[in-house]
Short mmCIF file of C-alpha atoms in Angstrom, two decimals:
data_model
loop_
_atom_site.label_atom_id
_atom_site.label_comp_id
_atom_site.label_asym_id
_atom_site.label_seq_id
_atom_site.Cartn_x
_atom_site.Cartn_y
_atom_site.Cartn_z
CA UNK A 14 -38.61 -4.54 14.98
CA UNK A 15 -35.44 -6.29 14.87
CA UNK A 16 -33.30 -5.91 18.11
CA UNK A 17 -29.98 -7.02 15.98
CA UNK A 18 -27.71 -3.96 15.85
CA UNK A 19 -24.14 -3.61 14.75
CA UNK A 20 -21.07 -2.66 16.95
CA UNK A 21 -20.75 1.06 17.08
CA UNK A 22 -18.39 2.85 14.10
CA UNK A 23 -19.69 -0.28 11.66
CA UNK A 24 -22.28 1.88 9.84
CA UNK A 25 -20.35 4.93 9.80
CA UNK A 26 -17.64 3.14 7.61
CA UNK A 27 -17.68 4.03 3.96
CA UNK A 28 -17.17 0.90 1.61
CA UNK A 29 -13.84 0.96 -0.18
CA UNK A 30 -13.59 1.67 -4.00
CA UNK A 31 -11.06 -0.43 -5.35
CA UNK A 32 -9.31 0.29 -8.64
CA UNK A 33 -11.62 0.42 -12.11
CA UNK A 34 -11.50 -2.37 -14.17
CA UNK A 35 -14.07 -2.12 -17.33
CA UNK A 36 -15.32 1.39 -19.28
CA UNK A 37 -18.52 0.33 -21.20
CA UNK A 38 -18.16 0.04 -24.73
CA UNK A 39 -14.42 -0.40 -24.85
CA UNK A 40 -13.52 -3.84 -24.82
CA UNK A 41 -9.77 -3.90 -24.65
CA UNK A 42 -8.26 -1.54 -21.67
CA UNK A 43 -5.09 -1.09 -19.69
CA UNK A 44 -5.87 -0.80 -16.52
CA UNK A 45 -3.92 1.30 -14.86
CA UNK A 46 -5.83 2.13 -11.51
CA UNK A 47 -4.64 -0.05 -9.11
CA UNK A 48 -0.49 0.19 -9.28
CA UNK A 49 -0.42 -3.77 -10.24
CA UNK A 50 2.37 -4.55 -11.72
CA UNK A 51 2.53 -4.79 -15.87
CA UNK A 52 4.81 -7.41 -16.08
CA UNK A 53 3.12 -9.94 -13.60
CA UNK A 54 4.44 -12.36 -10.89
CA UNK A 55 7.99 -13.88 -11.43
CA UNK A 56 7.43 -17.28 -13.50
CA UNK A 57 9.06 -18.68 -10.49
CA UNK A 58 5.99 -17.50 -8.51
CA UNK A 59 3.43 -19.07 -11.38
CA UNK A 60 5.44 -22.45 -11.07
CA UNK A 61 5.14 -22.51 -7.66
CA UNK A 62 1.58 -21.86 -7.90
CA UNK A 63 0.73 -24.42 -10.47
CA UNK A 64 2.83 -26.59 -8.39
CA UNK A 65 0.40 -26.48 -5.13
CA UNK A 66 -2.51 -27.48 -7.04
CA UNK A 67 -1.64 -30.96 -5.93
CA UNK A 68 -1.52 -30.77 -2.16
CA UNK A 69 -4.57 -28.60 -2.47
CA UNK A 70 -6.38 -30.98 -0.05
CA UNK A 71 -3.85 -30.57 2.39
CA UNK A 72 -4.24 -27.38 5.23
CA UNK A 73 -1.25 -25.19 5.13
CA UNK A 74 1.03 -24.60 7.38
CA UNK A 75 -0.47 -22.38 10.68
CA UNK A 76 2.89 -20.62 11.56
CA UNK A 77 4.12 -19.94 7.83
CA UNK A 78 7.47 -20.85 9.01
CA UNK A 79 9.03 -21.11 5.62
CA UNK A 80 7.61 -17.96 4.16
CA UNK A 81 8.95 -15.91 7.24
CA UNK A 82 12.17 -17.63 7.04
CA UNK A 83 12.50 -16.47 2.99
CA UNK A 84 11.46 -12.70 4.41
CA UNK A 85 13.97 -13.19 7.21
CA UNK A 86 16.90 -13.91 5.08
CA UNK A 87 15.95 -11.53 1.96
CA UNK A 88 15.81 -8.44 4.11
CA UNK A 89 17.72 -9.42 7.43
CA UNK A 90 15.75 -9.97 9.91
CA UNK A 91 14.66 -12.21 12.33
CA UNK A 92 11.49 -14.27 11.17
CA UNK A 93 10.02 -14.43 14.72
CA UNK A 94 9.40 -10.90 14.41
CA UNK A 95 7.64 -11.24 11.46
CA UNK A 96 3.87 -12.23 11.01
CA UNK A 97 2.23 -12.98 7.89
CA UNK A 98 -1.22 -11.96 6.63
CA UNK A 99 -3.61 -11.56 3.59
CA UNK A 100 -2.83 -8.93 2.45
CA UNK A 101 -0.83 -6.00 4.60
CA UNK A 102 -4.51 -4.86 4.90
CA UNK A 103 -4.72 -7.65 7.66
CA UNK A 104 -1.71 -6.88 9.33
CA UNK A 105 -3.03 -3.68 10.38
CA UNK A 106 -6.45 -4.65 10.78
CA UNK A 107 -4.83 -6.93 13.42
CA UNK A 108 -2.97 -3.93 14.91
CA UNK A 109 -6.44 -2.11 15.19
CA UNK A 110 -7.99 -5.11 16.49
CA UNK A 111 -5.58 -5.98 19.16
CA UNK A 112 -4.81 -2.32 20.15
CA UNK A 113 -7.50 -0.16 19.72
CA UNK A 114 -11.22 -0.07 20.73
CA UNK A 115 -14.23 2.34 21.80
CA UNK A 116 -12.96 5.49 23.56
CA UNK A 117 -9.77 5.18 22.42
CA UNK A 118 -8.36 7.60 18.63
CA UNK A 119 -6.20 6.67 15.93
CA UNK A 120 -4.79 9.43 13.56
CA UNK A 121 -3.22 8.89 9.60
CA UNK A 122 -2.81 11.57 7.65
CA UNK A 123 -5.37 13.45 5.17
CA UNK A 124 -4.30 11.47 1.84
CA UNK A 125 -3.57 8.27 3.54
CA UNK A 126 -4.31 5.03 2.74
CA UNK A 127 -8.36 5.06 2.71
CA UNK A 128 -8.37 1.70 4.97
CA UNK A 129 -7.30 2.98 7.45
CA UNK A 130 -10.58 4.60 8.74
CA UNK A 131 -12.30 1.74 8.14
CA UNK A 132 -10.17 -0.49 10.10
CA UNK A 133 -10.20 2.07 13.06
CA UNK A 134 -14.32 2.22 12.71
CA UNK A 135 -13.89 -2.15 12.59
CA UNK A 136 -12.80 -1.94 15.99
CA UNK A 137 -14.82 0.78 17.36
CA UNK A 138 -12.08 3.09 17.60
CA UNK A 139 -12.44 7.02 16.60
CA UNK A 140 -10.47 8.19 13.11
CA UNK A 141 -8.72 11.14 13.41
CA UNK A 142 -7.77 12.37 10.25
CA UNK A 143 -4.31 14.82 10.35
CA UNK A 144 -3.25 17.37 7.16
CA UNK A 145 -0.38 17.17 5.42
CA UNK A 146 1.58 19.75 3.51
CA UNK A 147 2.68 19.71 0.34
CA UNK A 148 1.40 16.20 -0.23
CA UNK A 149 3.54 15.31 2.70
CA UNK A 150 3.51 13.49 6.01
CA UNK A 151 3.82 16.24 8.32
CA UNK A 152 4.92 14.97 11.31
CA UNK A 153 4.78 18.24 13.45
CA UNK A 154 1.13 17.98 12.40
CA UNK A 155 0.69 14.16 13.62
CA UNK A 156 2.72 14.97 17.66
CA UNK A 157 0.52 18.08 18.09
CA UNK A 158 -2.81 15.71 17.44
CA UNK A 159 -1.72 13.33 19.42
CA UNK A 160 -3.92 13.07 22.92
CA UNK A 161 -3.88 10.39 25.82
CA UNK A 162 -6.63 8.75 23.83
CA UNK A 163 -4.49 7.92 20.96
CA UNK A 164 -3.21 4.58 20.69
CA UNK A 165 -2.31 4.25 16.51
CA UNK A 166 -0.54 6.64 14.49
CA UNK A 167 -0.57 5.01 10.41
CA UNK A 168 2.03 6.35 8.17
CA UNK A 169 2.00 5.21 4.25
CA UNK A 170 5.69 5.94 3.48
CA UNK A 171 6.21 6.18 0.45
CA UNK A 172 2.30 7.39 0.31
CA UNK A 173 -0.27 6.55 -1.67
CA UNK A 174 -1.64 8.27 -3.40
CA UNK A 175 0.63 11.22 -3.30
CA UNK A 176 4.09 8.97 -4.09
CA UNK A 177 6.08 10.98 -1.89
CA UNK A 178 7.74 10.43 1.08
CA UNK A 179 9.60 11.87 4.13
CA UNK A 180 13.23 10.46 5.55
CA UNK A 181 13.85 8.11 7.87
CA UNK A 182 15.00 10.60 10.42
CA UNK A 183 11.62 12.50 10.37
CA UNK A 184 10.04 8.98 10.52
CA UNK A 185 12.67 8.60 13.71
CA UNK A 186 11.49 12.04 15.07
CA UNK A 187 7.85 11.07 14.71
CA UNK A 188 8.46 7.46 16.65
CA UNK A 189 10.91 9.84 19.49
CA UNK A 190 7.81 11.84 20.00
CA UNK A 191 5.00 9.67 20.51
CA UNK A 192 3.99 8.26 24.17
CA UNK A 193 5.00 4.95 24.97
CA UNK A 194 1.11 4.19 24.80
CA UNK A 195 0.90 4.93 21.14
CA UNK A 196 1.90 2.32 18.11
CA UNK A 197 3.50 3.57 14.66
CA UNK A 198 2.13 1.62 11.96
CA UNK A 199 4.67 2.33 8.91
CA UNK A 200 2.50 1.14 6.15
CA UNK A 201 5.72 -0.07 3.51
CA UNK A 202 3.66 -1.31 0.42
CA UNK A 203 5.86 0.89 -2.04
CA UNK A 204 9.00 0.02 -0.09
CA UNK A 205 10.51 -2.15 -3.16
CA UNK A 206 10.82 0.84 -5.51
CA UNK A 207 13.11 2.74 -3.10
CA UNK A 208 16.82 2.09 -3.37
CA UNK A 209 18.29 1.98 -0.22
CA UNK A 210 15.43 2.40 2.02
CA UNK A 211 14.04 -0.51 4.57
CA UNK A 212 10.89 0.67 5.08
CA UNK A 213 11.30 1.49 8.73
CA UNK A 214 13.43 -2.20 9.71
CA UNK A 215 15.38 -0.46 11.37
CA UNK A 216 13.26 1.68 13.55
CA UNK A 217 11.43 -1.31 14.64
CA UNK A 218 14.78 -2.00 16.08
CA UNK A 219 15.08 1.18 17.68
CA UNK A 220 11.72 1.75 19.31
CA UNK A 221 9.53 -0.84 20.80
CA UNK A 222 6.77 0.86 19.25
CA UNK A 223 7.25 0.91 15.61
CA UNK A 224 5.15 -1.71 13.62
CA UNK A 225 6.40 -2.28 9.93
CA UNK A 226 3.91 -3.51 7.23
CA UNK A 227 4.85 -4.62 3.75
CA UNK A 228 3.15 -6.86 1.01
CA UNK A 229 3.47 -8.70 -1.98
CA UNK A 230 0.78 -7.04 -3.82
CA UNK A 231 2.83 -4.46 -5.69
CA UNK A 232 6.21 -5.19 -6.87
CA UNK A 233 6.08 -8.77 -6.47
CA UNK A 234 3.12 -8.83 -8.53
CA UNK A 235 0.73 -10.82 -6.16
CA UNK A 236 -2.31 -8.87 -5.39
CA UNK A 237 -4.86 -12.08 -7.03
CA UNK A 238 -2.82 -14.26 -3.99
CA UNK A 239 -3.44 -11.28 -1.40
CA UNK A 240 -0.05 -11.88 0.68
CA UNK A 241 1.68 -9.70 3.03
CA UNK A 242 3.53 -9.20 6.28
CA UNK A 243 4.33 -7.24 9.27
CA UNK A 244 7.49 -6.91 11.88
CA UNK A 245 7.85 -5.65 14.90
CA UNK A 246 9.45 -6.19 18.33
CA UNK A 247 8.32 -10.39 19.53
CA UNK A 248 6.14 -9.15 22.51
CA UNK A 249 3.73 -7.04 19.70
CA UNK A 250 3.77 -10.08 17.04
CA UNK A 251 2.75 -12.56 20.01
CA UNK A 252 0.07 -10.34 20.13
CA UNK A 253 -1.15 -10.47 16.49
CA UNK A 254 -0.90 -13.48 16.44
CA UNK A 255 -3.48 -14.28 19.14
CA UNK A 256 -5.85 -12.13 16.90
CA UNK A 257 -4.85 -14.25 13.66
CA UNK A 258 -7.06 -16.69 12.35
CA UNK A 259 -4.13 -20.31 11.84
CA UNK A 260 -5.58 -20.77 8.09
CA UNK A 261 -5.33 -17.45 6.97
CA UNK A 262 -3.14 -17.61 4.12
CA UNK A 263 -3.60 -20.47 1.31
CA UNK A 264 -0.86 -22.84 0.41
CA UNK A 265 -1.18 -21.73 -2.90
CA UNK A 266 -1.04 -18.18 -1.51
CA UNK A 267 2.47 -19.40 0.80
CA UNK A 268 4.18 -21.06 -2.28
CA UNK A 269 3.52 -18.17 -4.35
CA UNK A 270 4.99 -15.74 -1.91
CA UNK A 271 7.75 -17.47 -1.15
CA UNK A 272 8.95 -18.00 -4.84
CA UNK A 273 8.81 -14.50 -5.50
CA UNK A 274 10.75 -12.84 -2.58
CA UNK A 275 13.65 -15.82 -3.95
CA UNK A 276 13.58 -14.39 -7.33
CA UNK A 277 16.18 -11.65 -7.21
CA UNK A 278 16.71 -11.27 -10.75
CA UNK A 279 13.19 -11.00 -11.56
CA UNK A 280 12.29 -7.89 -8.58
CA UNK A 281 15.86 -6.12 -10.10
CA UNK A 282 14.12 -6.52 -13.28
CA UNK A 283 10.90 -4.91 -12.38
CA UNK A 284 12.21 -2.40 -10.15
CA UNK A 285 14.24 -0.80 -13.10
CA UNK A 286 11.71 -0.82 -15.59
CA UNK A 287 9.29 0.74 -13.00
CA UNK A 288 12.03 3.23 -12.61
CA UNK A 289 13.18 4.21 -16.25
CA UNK A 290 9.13 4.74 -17.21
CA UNK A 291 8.49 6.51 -14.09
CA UNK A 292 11.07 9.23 -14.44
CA UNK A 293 10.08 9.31 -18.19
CA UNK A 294 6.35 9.46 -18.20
CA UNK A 295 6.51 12.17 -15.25
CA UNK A 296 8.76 14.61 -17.05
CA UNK A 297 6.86 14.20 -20.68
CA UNK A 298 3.64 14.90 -18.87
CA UNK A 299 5.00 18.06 -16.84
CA UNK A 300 6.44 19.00 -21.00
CA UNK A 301 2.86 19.67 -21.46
CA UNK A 302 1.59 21.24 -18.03
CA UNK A 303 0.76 18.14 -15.86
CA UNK A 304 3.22 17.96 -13.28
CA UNK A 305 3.63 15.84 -10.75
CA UNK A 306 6.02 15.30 -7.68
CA UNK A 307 9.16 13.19 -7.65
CA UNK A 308 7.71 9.66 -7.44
CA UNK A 309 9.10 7.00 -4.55
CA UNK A 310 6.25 4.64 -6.23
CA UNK A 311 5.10 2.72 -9.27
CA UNK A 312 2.80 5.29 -10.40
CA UNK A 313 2.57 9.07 -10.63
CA UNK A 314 -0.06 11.82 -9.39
CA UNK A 315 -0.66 14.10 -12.02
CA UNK A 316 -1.81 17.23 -11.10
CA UNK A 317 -4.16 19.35 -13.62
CA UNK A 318 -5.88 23.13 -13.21
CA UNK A 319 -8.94 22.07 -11.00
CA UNK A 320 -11.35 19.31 -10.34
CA UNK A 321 -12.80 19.88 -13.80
CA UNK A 322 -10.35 19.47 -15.86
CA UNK A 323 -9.04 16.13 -14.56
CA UNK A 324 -12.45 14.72 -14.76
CA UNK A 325 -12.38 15.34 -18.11
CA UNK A 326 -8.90 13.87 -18.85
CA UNK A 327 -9.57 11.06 -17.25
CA UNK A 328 -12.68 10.84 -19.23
CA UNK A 329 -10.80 11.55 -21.97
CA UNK A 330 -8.04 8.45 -21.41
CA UNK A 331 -11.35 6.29 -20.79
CA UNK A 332 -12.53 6.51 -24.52
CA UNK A 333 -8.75 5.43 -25.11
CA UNK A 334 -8.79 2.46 -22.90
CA UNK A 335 -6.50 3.45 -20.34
CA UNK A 336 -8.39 3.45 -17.17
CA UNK A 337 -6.41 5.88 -14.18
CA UNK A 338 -7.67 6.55 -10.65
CA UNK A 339 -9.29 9.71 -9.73
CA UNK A 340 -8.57 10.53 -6.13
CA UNK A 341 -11.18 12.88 -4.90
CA UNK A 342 -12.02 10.44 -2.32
CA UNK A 343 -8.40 11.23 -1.15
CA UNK A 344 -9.05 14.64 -0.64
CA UNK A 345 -6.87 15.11 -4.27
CA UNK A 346 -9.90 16.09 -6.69
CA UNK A 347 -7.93 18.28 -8.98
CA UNK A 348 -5.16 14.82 -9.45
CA UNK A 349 -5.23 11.50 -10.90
CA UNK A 350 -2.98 8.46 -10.19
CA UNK A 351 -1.74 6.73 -13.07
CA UNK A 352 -0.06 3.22 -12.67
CA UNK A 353 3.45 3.00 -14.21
CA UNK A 354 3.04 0.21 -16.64
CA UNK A 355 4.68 -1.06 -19.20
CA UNK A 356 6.59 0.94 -22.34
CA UNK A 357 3.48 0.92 -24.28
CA UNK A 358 1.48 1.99 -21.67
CA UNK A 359 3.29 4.84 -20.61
CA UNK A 360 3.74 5.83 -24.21
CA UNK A 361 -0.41 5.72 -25.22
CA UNK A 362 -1.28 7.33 -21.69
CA UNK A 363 1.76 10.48 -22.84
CA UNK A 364 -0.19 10.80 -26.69
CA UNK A 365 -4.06 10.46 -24.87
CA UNK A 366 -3.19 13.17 -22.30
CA UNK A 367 -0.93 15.33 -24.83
CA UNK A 368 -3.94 14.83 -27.13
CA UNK A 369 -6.17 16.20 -24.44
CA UNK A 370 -4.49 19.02 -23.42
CA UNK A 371 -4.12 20.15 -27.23
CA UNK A 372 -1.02 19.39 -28.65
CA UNK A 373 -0.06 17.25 -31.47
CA UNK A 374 -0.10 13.41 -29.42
#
């Protein structure tokens, strides 16, 4: 018998489902399960892209020194507080692996971000999973779990896959309460699609202990590159980076990225779009008895009767070719998430779900 074992947590962790992609026998779909966005990266972006293919023999850049100094000037901030990895899912898998290990808890909250289990379990850390209410961060909930063994708290704000989200006061209340042992991770991936809102910036500058995540998968329309980015106070990013393998992100990946957070016109563009057919899809669906809550996100949650019946809608919107997200595994079984995409989109998934429900699509 083998003697090779894994780290404790590893075989406890669930594998992540990503978004659907395919429904058998329909060969043209619109996927709408994994809040990409419709109308792609900025051509800027593509350029840049197709560019790189000529230094591909060349290593990038270890320190991404010209992608953090786009991020610093875009949103304000200082780009040696900011640290870049693939994806914001490596960001925090950094934070888990640098802070966190056996013995020791971290809590998110019961429709969180699914990852962040897993990363917890990566480093042999304990999950602790915390309700919400209403579909809400409840932050009274997360300060009365909190015990000397916590060392993360993770916060998706706005959340996925519930689209809301709580104020930046409550987020300030949650960072005043925690021990100066324990790390907020604010998890910013919708951040774009608020007007007016930082993602937490601002409370990294407050508290020492605020880590903000954010990531050019959504908005930017850059999940194929897998790009994204953290900041926080210098002393924590030195420590990341110590964790952070130098090659992590491509030079295709860094060109990419940095063209798109330079095209302002293009984001503006998206962001309204994403906005209009938001506000639009939401109220013709709740017309028909599918409501949802006020979105801060590119997609909706759609709430039916029961479990049953939005199986079957989504079933239903399969033999249409739009393919939506059912979020049992989010503790949501009676709920589907359903990507804002384009006009047409929006418009067939309004007549397949109208259709469903009875009415005249």
């Amino acid at each position: 018998m083998t003697q090779i074992t894994p780290q404790p947590g590893i075989m406890d962790i669930a594998l992540y489902q990503g978004g659907q992609s395919h429904v058998a026998g329909v060969e043209q779909v619109i996927k709408l399960s994994s809040n990409e966005n419709p109308f792609g990266p900025s051509p800027k972006a593509i350029e840049a892209a197709r560019d790189s293919a000529a230094t591909l023999h060349r290593y990038p850049n270890t320190d991404h020194a010209s992608l953090r100094a786009a991020i610093g000037d875009v949103h304000g901030l200082d780009p040696a507080q900011v640290i870049c990895g693939v994806g914001s899912d490596e960001v925090l898998q950094f934070v888990a692996q640098a802070y966190a290990g056996p013995g020791d808890e971290v809590i998110y909250t019961e429709h969180g971000f699914s990852m962040y289990p897993i990363i917890a379990r990566m480093a042999s850390a304990t999950p602790v999973m915390v309700a919400e209410r209403d579909r809400k961060v409840d932050v009274d909930a997360i300060l009365d779990a909190v015990t000397p063994q916590t060392k993360i708290v993770f916060v998706t704000n706005p959340g996925n896959p519930t689209s809301t989200m709580i104020s930046e006061a409550e987020l300030g209340r949650l960072a005043q309460g925690l021990p100066d042992h324990c790390l907020m991770v604010l998890d910013g991936a919708y951040t774009e699609f608020v007007d007016g809102f930082d993602g937490g910036a601002s409370l990294v500058d407050r508290f020492e202990n605020v880590i903000m995540t954010r990531t050019f998968s959504k908005v930017y329309g850059l999940g194929g590159m897998r790009v994204g980015w953290g900041y926080a106070r210098k002393p924590i990013i030195d420590v990341l980076n110590r964790v952070r393998q130098p090659f992590n992100l491509s030079l295709t990946a860094l060109a990419a990225a940095e063209a798109a957070i330079n095209d302002t016109e293009f984001l503006e563009f998206c962001k309204s779009e994403n906005a209009r057919l938001r506000v639009w899809m939401a109220d013709e669906l709740a017309k028909i008895g599918v409501p949802s809550d006020p979105s801060s996100t590119n997609f909706i949650l759609a709430r039916f009767a029961d479990q049953a019946e939005a199986e079957a809608c989504d079933d239903h919107l399969k033999t249409q070719g739009l393919i939506v997200r059912r979020v049992a595994g989010y503790n949501l079984p009676s709920a589907l998430r359903i990507t804002v995409g384009d006009e047409e989109a929006c418009r067939r998934v309004v007549a397949a779900v109208t259709a469903f429900k009875g009415g005249a699509a």
